[in-house]
mmCIF file of C-alpha atoms in Angstrom:
data_model
loop_
_atom_site.group_PDB
_atom_site.id
_atom_site.type_symbol
_atom_site.label_atom_id
_atom_site.label_comp_id
_atom_site.label_asym_id
_atom_site.label_seq_id
_atom_site.Cartn_x
_atom_site.Cartn_y
_atom_site.Cartn_z
ATOM 1 C CA MET Y 1 -22.817 13.904 8.633
ATOM 2 C CA LEU Y 2 -20.753 14.416 5.494
ATOM 3 C CA LEU Y 3 -21.216 10.982 3.907
ATOM 4 C CA ASP Y 4 -24.713 10.247 5.181
ATOM 5 C CA ASP Y 5 -27.246 9.704 2.384
ATOM 6 C CA LYS Y 6 -24.527 10.290 -0.228
ATOM 7 C CA THR Y 7 -23.505 8.069 -3.127
ATOM 8 C CA ILE Y 8 -19.751 7.541 -3.274
ATOM 9 C CA LEU Y 9 -17.971 6.025 -6.264
ATOM 10 C CA ILE Y 10 -14.489 4.524 -5.920
ATOM 11 C CA THR Y 11 -12.430 3.875 -9.041
ATOM 12 C CA GLY Y 12 -10.173 0.887 -8.534
ATOM 13 C CA GLY Y 13 -12.486 0.064 -5.657
ATOM 14 C CA THR Y 14 -11.549 -3.607 -5.266
ATOM 15 C CA GLY Y 15 -7.993 -2.751 -4.171
ATOM 16 C CA SER Y 16 -6.692 -2.545 -0.616
ATOM 17 C CA PHE Y 17 -7.711 1.095 -0.233
ATOM 18 C CA GLY Y 18 -11.160 0.619 -1.762
ATOM 19 C CA LYS Y 19 -12.038 -2.260 0.537
ATOM 20 C CA SER Y 20 -10.752 -0.440 3.607
ATOM 21 C CA PHE Y 21 -12.585 2.767 2.645
ATOM 22 C CA THR Y 22 -15.818 0.858 2.018
ATOM 23 C CA LYS Y 23 -15.608 -0.911 5.372
ATOM 24 C CA TYR Y 24 -14.817 2.316 7.226
ATOM 25 C CA VAL Y 25 -17.631 4.299 5.628
ATOM 26 C CA LEU Y 26 -20.231 1.562 6.115
ATOM 27 C CA THR Y 27 -19.177 1.278 9.768
ATOM 28 C CA HIS Y 28 -19.044 4.999 10.633
ATOM 29 C CA TYR Y 29 -21.602 6.601 8.279
ATOM 30 C CA HIS Y 30 -24.901 5.907 6.570
ATOM 31 C CA PRO Y 31 -24.224 6.363 2.852
ATOM 32 C CA LYS Y 32 -27.002 5.968 0.318
ATOM 33 C CA LYS Y 33 -24.754 3.618 -1.658
ATOM 34 C CA ILE Y 34 -21.142 2.934 -2.585
ATOM 35 C CA ILE Y 35 -20.293 2.207 -6.218
ATOM 36 C CA ILE Y 36 -17.241 0.039 -6.873
ATOM 37 C CA TYR Y 37 -15.828 0.777 -10.331
ATOM 38 C CA SER Y 38 -13.070 -1.576 -11.510
ATOM 39 C CA ARG Y 39 -11.982 -3.923 -14.296
ATOM 40 C CA ASP Y 40 -11.760 -7.294 -12.541
ATOM 41 C CA GLU Y 41 -15.083 -9.120 -12.219
ATOM 42 C CA PHE Y 42 -13.531 -11.824 -10.015
ATOM 43 C CA LYS Y 43 -12.310 -9.284 -7.459
ATOM 44 C CA GLN Y 44 -15.742 -7.659 -7.557
ATOM 45 C CA TRP Y 45 -17.358 -11.021 -6.860
ATOM 46 C CA MET Y 46 -14.985 -11.628 -3.955
ATOM 47 C CA MET Y 47 -15.654 -8.170 -2.540
ATOM 48 C CA ALA Y 48 -19.428 -8.597 -2.906
ATOM 49 C CA ASN Y 49 -19.204 -11.824 -0.887
ATOM 50 C CA ALA Y 50 -17.013 -10.196 1.759
ATOM 51 C CA PHE Y 51 -19.559 -7.374 2.165
ATOM 52 C CA ALA Y 52 -22.672 -9.531 1.760
ATOM 53 C CA GLU Y 53 -24.337 -8.009 4.816
ATOM 54 C CA TYR Y 54 -24.215 -4.599 3.092
ATOM 55 C CA LYS Y 55 -25.420 -5.764 -0.325
ATOM 56 C CA GLU Y 56 -28.245 -3.214 -0.384
ATOM 57 C CA LYS Y 57 -25.669 -0.411 -0.120
ATOM 58 C CA LEU Y 58 -23.162 -1.674 -2.720
ATOM 59 C CA ARG Y 59 -23.165 -1.493 -6.504
ATOM 60 C CA PHE Y 60 -20.500 -2.942 -8.796
ATOM 61 C CA PHE Y 61 -19.633 -1.434 -12.183
ATOM 62 C CA ILE Y 62 -17.223 -3.277 -14.458
ATOM 63 C CA GLY Y 63 -15.302 -0.617 -16.337
ATOM 64 C CA ASP Y 64 -11.931 0.958 -17.039
ATOM 65 C CA VAL Y 65 -10.925 4.549 -16.307
ATOM 66 C CA ARG Y 66 -9.637 4.610 -19.891
ATOM 67 C CA ASP Y 67 -13.277 4.419 -21.060
ATOM 68 C CA TYR Y 68 -14.851 7.870 -20.724
ATOM 69 C CA GLU Y 69 -18.357 6.802 -21.780
ATOM 70 C CA ARG Y 70 -18.484 4.040 -19.184
ATOM 71 C CA LEU Y 71 -17.183 6.406 -16.504
ATOM 72 C CA ARG Y 72 -19.804 8.985 -17.368
ATOM 73 C CA ARG Y 73 -22.572 6.411 -17.066
ATOM 74 C CA ALA Y 74 -21.254 5.245 -13.684
ATOM 75 C CA PHE Y 75 -20.945 8.838 -12.424
ATOM 76 C CA GLU Y 76 -24.579 9.760 -13.190
ATOM 77 C CA SER Y 77 -25.918 8.897 -9.732
ATOM 78 C CA ALA Y 78 -22.810 9.664 -7.667
ATOM 79 C CA ASP Y 79 -22.153 12.619 -5.357
ATOM 80 C CA TYR Y 80 -18.494 12.016 -4.489
ATOM 81 C CA VAL Y 81 -15.692 10.260 -6.376
ATOM 82 C CA ILE Y 82 -12.542 8.740 -4.874
ATOM 83 C CA HIS Y 83 -10.045 8.088 -7.662
ATOM 84 C CA ALA Y 84 -7.843 5.176 -6.576
ATOM 85 C CA ALA Y 85 -7.390 3.369 -9.899
ATOM 86 C CA ALA Y 86 -3.827 3.325 -11.233
ATOM 87 C CA LEU Y 87 -1.054 1.142 -12.566
ATOM 88 C CA LYS Y 88 1.310 1.267 -9.586
ATOM 89 C CA GLN Y 89 4.065 -1.312 -9.981
ATOM 90 C CA VAL Y 90 7.256 0.582 -10.856
ATOM 91 C CA PRO Y 91 8.919 -2.151 -12.995
ATOM 92 C CA ALA Y 92 5.671 -2.867 -14.876
ATOM 93 C CA CYS Y 93 5.236 0.838 -15.678
ATOM 94 C CA GLU Y 94 8.845 1.089 -16.854
ATOM 95 C CA TYR Y 95 8.379 -1.865 -19.213
ATOM 96 C CA ASN Y 96 4.883 -0.827 -20.369
ATOM 97 C CA PRO Y 97 5.051 2.992 -20.446
ATOM 98 C CA ASN Y 98 2.197 3.478 -22.901
ATOM 99 C CA GLU Y 99 -0.127 1.428 -20.717
ATOM 100 C CA ALA Y 100 0.842 3.426 -17.624
ATOM 101 C CA ILE Y 101 0.122 6.673 -19.479
ATOM 102 C CA LYS Y 102 -3.260 5.417 -20.698
ATOM 103 C CA THR Y 103 -4.411 4.503 -17.184
ATOM 104 C CA ASN Y 104 -2.660 7.035 -14.962
ATOM 105 C CA VAL Y 105 -2.800 10.134 -17.190
ATOM 106 C CA ILE Y 106 -5.581 9.664 -19.748
ATOM 107 C CA GLY Y 107 -7.643 7.834 -17.137
ATOM 108 C CA ALA Y 108 -7.234 10.776 -14.754
ATOM 109 C CA GLN Y 109 -8.413 13.194 -17.434
ATOM 110 C CA ASN Y 110 -11.412 10.957 -18.127
ATOM 111 C CA VAL Y 111 -12.343 11.030 -14.422
ATOM 112 C CA ILE Y 112 -12.101 14.830 -14.497
ATOM 113 C CA ASP Y 113 -14.193 15.168 -17.663
ATOM 114 C CA ALA Y 114 -16.854 12.743 -16.429
ATOM 115 C CA SER Y 115 -17.059 14.692 -13.144
ATOM 116 C CA LEU Y 116 -17.430 18.010 -14.962
ATOM 117 C CA ASP Y 117 -20.075 16.557 -17.272
ATOM 118 C CA THR Y 118 -22.279 15.069 -14.533
ATOM 119 C CA HIS Y 119 -23.365 16.218 -11.067
ATOM 120 C CA ILE Y 120 -20.366 15.157 -8.987
ATOM 121 C CA GLN Y 121 -19.725 17.466 -6.007
ATOM 122 C CA LYS Y 122 -16.312 16.360 -4.737
ATOM 123 C CA VAL Y 123 -13.414 14.418 -6.229
ATOM 124 C CA VAL Y 124 -10.432 13.208 -4.188
ATOM 125 C CA ALA Y 125 -7.559 11.654 -6.137
ATOM 126 C CA LEU Y 126 -4.984 9.434 -4.454
ATOM 127 C CA SER Y 127 -1.397 10.436 -5.120
ATOM 128 C CA THR Y 128 1.966 9.027 -4.027
ATOM 129 C CA ASP Y 129 5.334 10.157 -2.732
ATOM 130 C CA LYS Y 130 6.726 8.941 -6.067
ATOM 131 C CA ALA Y 131 5.020 11.897 -7.787
ATOM 132 C CA VAL Y 132 7.385 14.222 -5.885
ATOM 133 C CA ASN Y 133 10.578 14.831 -7.879
ATOM 134 C CA PRO Y 134 9.857 11.624 -9.831
ATOM 135 C CA VAL Y 135 12.685 9.302 -10.820
ATOM 136 C CA ASN Y 136 10.539 6.632 -12.509
ATOM 137 C CA LEU Y 137 7.707 6.565 -15.035
ATOM 138 C CA TYR Y 138 5.073 5.698 -12.459
ATOM 139 C CA GLY Y 139 6.006 8.793 -10.465
ATOM 140 C CA GLY Y 140 6.021 10.865 -13.644
ATOM 141 C CA THR Y 141 2.505 9.773 -14.595
ATOM 142 C CA LYS Y 142 1.214 10.500 -11.099
ATOM 143 C CA LEU Y 143 2.819 13.958 -11.157
ATOM 144 C CA VAL Y 144 0.920 14.697 -14.371
ATOM 145 C CA SER Y 145 -2.248 13.253 -12.825
ATOM 146 C CA ASP Y 146 -1.878 15.516 -9.769
ATOM 147 C CA LYS Y 147 -1.427 18.576 -11.974
ATOM 148 C CA LEU Y 148 -4.513 17.657 -13.991
ATOM 149 C CA PHE Y 149 -6.691 17.356 -10.882
ATOM 150 C CA ILE Y 150 -5.438 20.648 -9.461
ATOM 151 C CA ALA Y 151 -5.988 22.464 -12.773
ATOM 152 C CA ALA Y 152 -9.464 20.932 -13.116
ATOM 153 C CA ASN Y 153 -10.739 23.379 -10.496
ATOM 154 C CA ALA Y 154 -10.365 26.157 -13.076
ATOM 155 C CA TYR Y 155 -13.051 24.484 -15.200
ATOM 156 C CA CYS Y 156 -15.716 24.115 -12.525
ATOM 157 C CA GLY Y 157 -17.276 27.531 -13.164
ATOM 158 C CA ASN Y 158 -20.431 27.857 -11.081
ATOM 159 C CA LYS Y 159 -20.660 24.127 -10.446
ATOM 160 C CA ASP Y 160 -20.768 22.903 -6.854
ATOM 161 C CA LEU Y 161 -17.660 20.818 -7.493
ATOM 162 C CA ASN Y 162 -14.055 20.720 -6.361
ATOM 163 C CA PHE Y 163 -11.030 18.480 -6.926
ATOM 164 C CA SER Y 164 -8.342 17.745 -4.325
ATOM 165 C CA ILE Y 165 -5.484 15.316 -3.769
ATOM 166 C CA VAL Y 166 -4.354 13.046 -0.926
ATOM 167 C CA ARG Y 167 -0.692 12.009 -0.932
ATOM 168 C CA TYR Y 168 0.974 9.216 0.988
ATOM 169 C CA GLY Y 169 3.633 6.573 0.396
ATOM 170 C CA ASN Y 170 3.524 2.788 0.588
ATOM 171 C CA VAL Y 171 0.864 1.624 3.012
ATOM 172 C CA ALA Y 172 2.232 -0.673 5.703
ATOM 173 C CA GLY Y 173 1.740 -4.278 4.652
ATOM 174 C CA SER Y 174 0.151 -3.471 1.304
ATOM 175 C CA ARG Y 175 0.999 -5.316 -1.885
ATOM 176 C CA GLY Y 176 4.419 -4.214 -3.124
ATOM 177 C CA SER Y 177 5.683 -3.029 0.265
ATOM 178 C CA ILE Y 178 8.684 -4.576 2.000
ATOM 179 C CA ILE Y 179 6.755 -6.105 4.909
ATOM 180 C CA PRO Y 180 5.063 -8.938 2.935
ATOM 181 C CA LEU Y 181 8.423 -9.777 1.339
ATOM 182 C CA PHE Y 182 10.154 -9.992 4.703
ATOM 183 C CA ARG Y 183 7.315 -12.120 6.072
ATOM 184 C CA GLN Y 184 7.517 -14.508 3.124
ATOM 185 C CA LEU Y 185 11.275 -14.933 3.511
ATOM 186 C CA ILE Y 186 10.939 -15.483 7.263
ATOM 187 C CA ASP Y 187 8.176 -18.066 6.742
ATOM 188 C CA GLU Y 188 10.344 -19.854 4.156
ATOM 189 C CA GLY Y 189 13.181 -20.150 6.666
ATOM 190 C CA ALA Y 190 15.607 -17.647 5.139
ATOM 191 C CA ASP Y 191 18.748 -17.007 7.167
ATOM 192 C CA GLU Y 192 19.123 -13.361 6.095
ATOM 193 C CA LEU Y 193 16.946 -10.469 4.888
ATOM 194 C CA PRO Y 194 17.838 -8.362 1.828
ATOM 195 C CA ILE Y 195 17.979 -4.598 2.380
ATOM 196 C CA THR Y 196 18.470 -2.352 -0.616
ATOM 197 C CA ASP Y 197 20.382 0.304 1.327
ATOM 198 C CA TYR Y 198 21.104 0.472 5.053
ATOM 199 C CA ARG Y 199 20.340 4.214 5.024
ATOM 200 C CA MET Y 200 16.827 3.742 3.634
ATOM 201 C CA THR Y 201 13.816 5.156 5.510
ATOM 202 C CA ARG Y 202 10.075 5.123 4.935
ATOM 203 C CA PHE Y 203 6.929 6.669 6.425
ATOM 204 C CA TRP Y 204 4.524 4.422 8.339
ATOM 205 C CA ILE Y 205 0.863 4.828 7.456
ATOM 206 C CA SER Y 206 -1.934 2.295 7.851
ATOM 207 C CA LEU Y 207 -4.847 1.908 5.466
ATOM 208 C CA THR Y 208 -7.174 3.286 8.128
ATOM 209 C CA GLU Y 209 -5.059 6.445 8.407
ATOM 210 C CA GLY Y 210 -5.131 6.763 4.621
ATOM 211 C CA VAL Y 211 -8.912 6.458 4.627
ATOM 212 C CA GLN Y 212 -9.257 9.079 7.362
ATOM 213 C CA LEU Y 213 -7.109 11.508 5.375
ATOM 214 C CA VAL Y 214 -9.369 11.075 2.336
ATOM 215 C CA ILE Y 215 -12.420 11.803 4.485
ATOM 216 C CA LYS Y 216 -10.704 14.927 5.832
ATOM 217 C CA ALA Y 217 -10.136 16.052 2.250
ATOM 218 C CA LEU Y 218 -13.809 15.475 1.482
ATOM 219 C CA GLU Y 219 -14.736 17.554 4.523
ATOM 220 C CA GLU Y 220 -12.318 20.470 4.106
ATOM 221 C CA ALA Y 221 -11.205 20.811 0.481
ATOM 222 C CA LYS Y 222 -12.201 23.949 -1.386
ATOM 223 C CA GLY Y 223 -10.308 23.014 -4.535
ATOM 224 C CA GLY Y 224 -6.732 22.217 -5.522
ATOM 225 C CA GLU Y 225 -5.291 21.281 -2.120
ATOM 226 C CA THR Y 226 -2.898 18.393 -1.527
ATOM 227 C CA PHE Y 227 -3.426 16.729 1.883
ATOM 228 C CA ILE Y 228 -0.479 14.950 3.523
ATOM 229 C CA SER Y 229 -0.527 13.112 6.863
ATOM 230 C CA ARG Y 230 1.987 13.903 9.602
ATOM 231 C CA ILE Y 231 3.165 10.397 10.380
ATOM 232 C CA PRO Y 232 6.273 8.729 11.853
ATOM 233 C CA SER Y 233 9.257 7.409 9.928
ATOM 234 C CA PHE Y 234 11.156 4.180 10.402
ATOM 235 C CA LYS Y 235 14.472 2.775 9.271
ATOM 236 C CA ILE Y 236 14.340 -0.339 7.092
ATOM 237 C CA THR Y 237 17.054 -1.862 9.271
ATOM 238 C CA ASP Y 238 14.825 -1.354 12.339
ATOM 239 C CA LEU Y 239 11.911 -2.987 10.490
ATOM 240 C CA ALA Y 240 14.078 -6.039 9.802
ATOM 241 C CA GLU Y 241 15.075 -6.220 13.472
ATOM 242 C CA ALA Y 242 11.440 -5.881 14.567
ATOM 243 C CA MET Y 243 10.298 -8.697 12.279
ATOM 244 C CA ALA Y 244 13.250 -11.056 12.756
ATOM 245 C CA PRO Y 245 15.300 -10.189 15.858
ATOM 246 C CA GLY Y 246 18.953 -11.010 15.418
ATOM 247 C CA MET Y 247 18.662 -12.216 11.823
ATOM 248 C CA LYS Y 248 21.481 -11.227 9.497
ATOM 249 C CA THR Y 249 20.829 -8.695 6.745
ATOM 250 C CA LYS Y 250 22.491 -8.167 3.379
ATOM 251 C CA GLU Y 251 22.708 -4.880 1.489
ATOM 252 C CA VAL Y 252 21.702 -5.618 -2.109
ATOM 253 C CA GLY Y 253 21.602 -2.148 -3.691
ATOM 254 C CA ILE Y 254 18.802 0.213 -4.665
ATOM 255 C CA ARG Y 255 16.581 -0.939 -7.515
ATOM 256 C CA PRO Y 256 16.080 1.253 -10.587
ATOM 257 C CA GLY Y 257 13.558 3.994 -9.835
ATOM 258 C CA GLU Y 258 13.808 3.590 -6.059
ATOM 259 C CA LYS Y 259 14.598 6.396 -3.598
ATOM 260 C CA LEU Y 260 16.452 6.378 -0.297
ATOM 261 C CA HIS Y 261 13.690 8.377 1.399
ATOM 262 C CA GLU Y 262 10.021 9.098 0.726
ATOM 263 C CA VAL Y 263 9.429 12.802 0.036
ATOM 264 C CA MET Y 264 6.045 14.430 0.622
ATOM 265 C CA VAL Y 265 6.704 18.189 0.608
ATOM 266 C CA THR Y 266 9.470 19.795 -1.462
ATOM 267 C CA VAL Y 267 11.297 23.046 -0.777
ATOM 268 C CA GLU Y 268 9.392 24.592 -3.663
ATOM 269 C CA ASP Y 269 6.064 23.485 -2.160
ATOM 270 C CA SER Y 270 6.920 25.115 1.172
ATOM 271 C CA MET Y 271 5.829 28.526 -0.096
ATOM 272 C CA THR Y 272 2.169 27.463 0.030
ATOM 273 C CA THR Y 273 2.274 24.677 2.640
ATOM 274 C CA TYR Y 274 0.465 24.966 5.971
ATOM 275 C CA GLU Y 275 0.876 22.716 8.987
ATOM 276 C CA TYR Y 276 -2.022 21.413 11.085
ATOM 277 C CA ASP Y 277 -2.181 19.118 14.109
ATOM 278 C CA LYS Y 278 -2.169 15.871 12.144
ATOM 279 C CA HIS Y 279 -1.524 16.860 8.541
ATOM 280 C CA PHE Y 280 -0.059 19.312 6.054
ATOM 281 C CA ILE Y 281 -1.898 20.991 3.212
ATOM 282 C CA ILE Y 282 -0.151 22.251 0.090
ATOM 283 C CA TYR Y 283 -2.375 24.981 -1.309
ATOM 284 C CA PRO Y 284 -2.402 25.583 -5.070
ATOM 285 C CA GLN Y 285 -0.330 28.534 -6.236
ATOM 286 C CA MET Y 286 -2.326 29.107 -9.395
ATOM 287 C CA PHE Y 287 -5.702 29.278 -7.623
ATOM 288 C CA TRP Y 288 -4.712 31.391 -4.636
ATOM 289 C CA GLN Y 289 -8.083 33.110 -4.461
ATOM 290 C CA GLU Y 290 -9.887 34.309 -1.351
ATOM 291 C CA SER Y 291 -12.179 31.265 -1.426
ATOM 292 C CA LYS Y 292 -9.132 28.986 -1.394
ATOM 293 C CA ARG Y 293 -7.435 30.562 1.626
ATOM 294 C CA PRO Y 294 -6.125 28.180 4.304
ATOM 295 C CA THR Y 295 -8.599 26.793 6.805
ATOM 296 C CA PRO Y 296 -8.345 28.125 10.386
ATOM 297 C CA ASN Y 297 -5.744 26.849 12.846
ATOM 298 C CA GLY Y 298 -3.095 26.292 10.203
ATOM 299 C CA ARG Y 299 0.477 27.542 10.495
ATOM 300 C CA LYS Y 300 2.529 28.471 7.453
ATOM 301 C CA VAL Y 301 5.710 26.400 7.311
ATOM 302 C CA GLU Y 302 9.005 28.202 6.864
ATOM 303 C CA ASP Y 303 10.216 28.793 3.339
ATOM 304 C CA GLY Y 304 12.685 26.047 2.547
ATOM 305 C CA PHE Y 305 10.755 23.470 4.608
ATOM 306 C CA TYR Y 306 11.265 19.943 3.311
ATOM 307 C CA TYR Y 307 9.283 16.942 4.560
ATOM 308 C CA SER Y 308 10.716 13.513 3.915
ATOM 309 C CA SER Y 309 11.008 10.240 5.802
ATOM 310 C CA GLY Y 310 14.691 11.024 6.228
ATOM 311 C CA ASN Y 311 14.344 14.384 8.001
ATOM 312 C CA ASN Y 312 11.200 13.632 9.997
ATOM 313 C CA THR Y 313 10.996 14.580 13.684
ATOM 314 C CA GLN Y 314 8.916 11.491 14.544
ATOM 315 C CA TRP Y 315 10.654 8.101 14.518
ATOM 316 C CA LEU Y 316 9.431 4.639 15.415
ATOM 317 C CA THR Y 317 11.572 2.456 17.653
ATOM 318 C CA VAL Y 318 12.007 -1.260 17.031
ATOM 319 C CA ALA Y 319 9.563 -1.981 19.869
ATOM 320 C CA GLN Y 320 6.974 0.405 18.405
ATOM 321 C CA ILE Y 321 7.318 -1.136 14.951
ATOM 322 C CA ARG Y 322 6.823 -4.583 16.444
ATOM 323 C CA GLU Y 323 3.640 -3.416 18.166
ATOM 324 C CA LEU Y 324 2.318 -1.773 14.998
ATOM 325 C CA LEU Y 325 2.964 -4.966 13.054
ATOM 326 C CA LYS Y 326 0.506 -6.662 15.424
ATOM 327 C CA THR Y 327 -2.209 -4.012 15.384
ATOM 328 C CA ASP Y 328 -2.059 -1.746 12.334
ATOM 329 C CA LEU Y 329 -1.519 -3.965 9.318
ATOM 330 C CA GLU Y 330 -4.546 -4.382 7.110
ATOM 331 C CA GLU Y 331 -5.309 -7.529 5.196
ATOM 332 C CA GLU Y 332 -4.119 -7.530 1.592
ATOM 333 C CA ASP Y 333 -6.177 -8.046 -1.556
#
């Protein structure tokens, strides 16, 4: 199988995605080893304890994606790289723009260079809906990061190497999403829930679904594709009703850098976007070579197609949201 006897390195590997990916791969495959590359030794220690039964399969590298030399050393024995490291908090990136650029842009280029300079075979970079028509610095840095990873395929030459991207929005229940905030307020006995805008919608994706999309990219990518899950949308007002039936809500206004709807595919992207049973793929315009042609069973979307949480054809009901809250939410960091 694809990941059997392979060494996989995850940048930012102690985060929610990294832990979920590690658990999934160790449960469903037989990797040679998984390398966790991150800056926080305490989180590495906690993760090592949580995965103690797999200690022979795990390696922990303390390092920063800003440090090319350290990355290159970590990449020496790896086959595949999952790039999940990033500064992600919108307000923090707005207040510390240089730091966001160093990690999200220069760090991305370092991952690319280290991959090109070693024997890496596949690189999958995690993107975000905020990189689409960005309205905040975090989204802007991730847009640049996406472009760097797509363009990196032009430098592979005869190497057995390709770079691809996986894009999704806030993971249900993850740090920074609305669900933990609502839960905290409910637990504290609040008598109303704050909603930024009553029109607001979001996509629903679990960490497991995010992991499965990354594995699909590892399996299918030829270079430069952006993989996007076809997933349901929900209204924030319905989420509030599912979590606290009958509780009053208060509209508090959209925060700086926040959007009404998550956008995954733009009108401009529609020209090279294909639809599959459970996902979309945006193929790169600048590398539209025969070897990069769409995989079988795909259907070209109509020009002008636009995929956002606001115009989705799949919607969760309050009852469905309530059920997903019981079964799909993954534990946080």
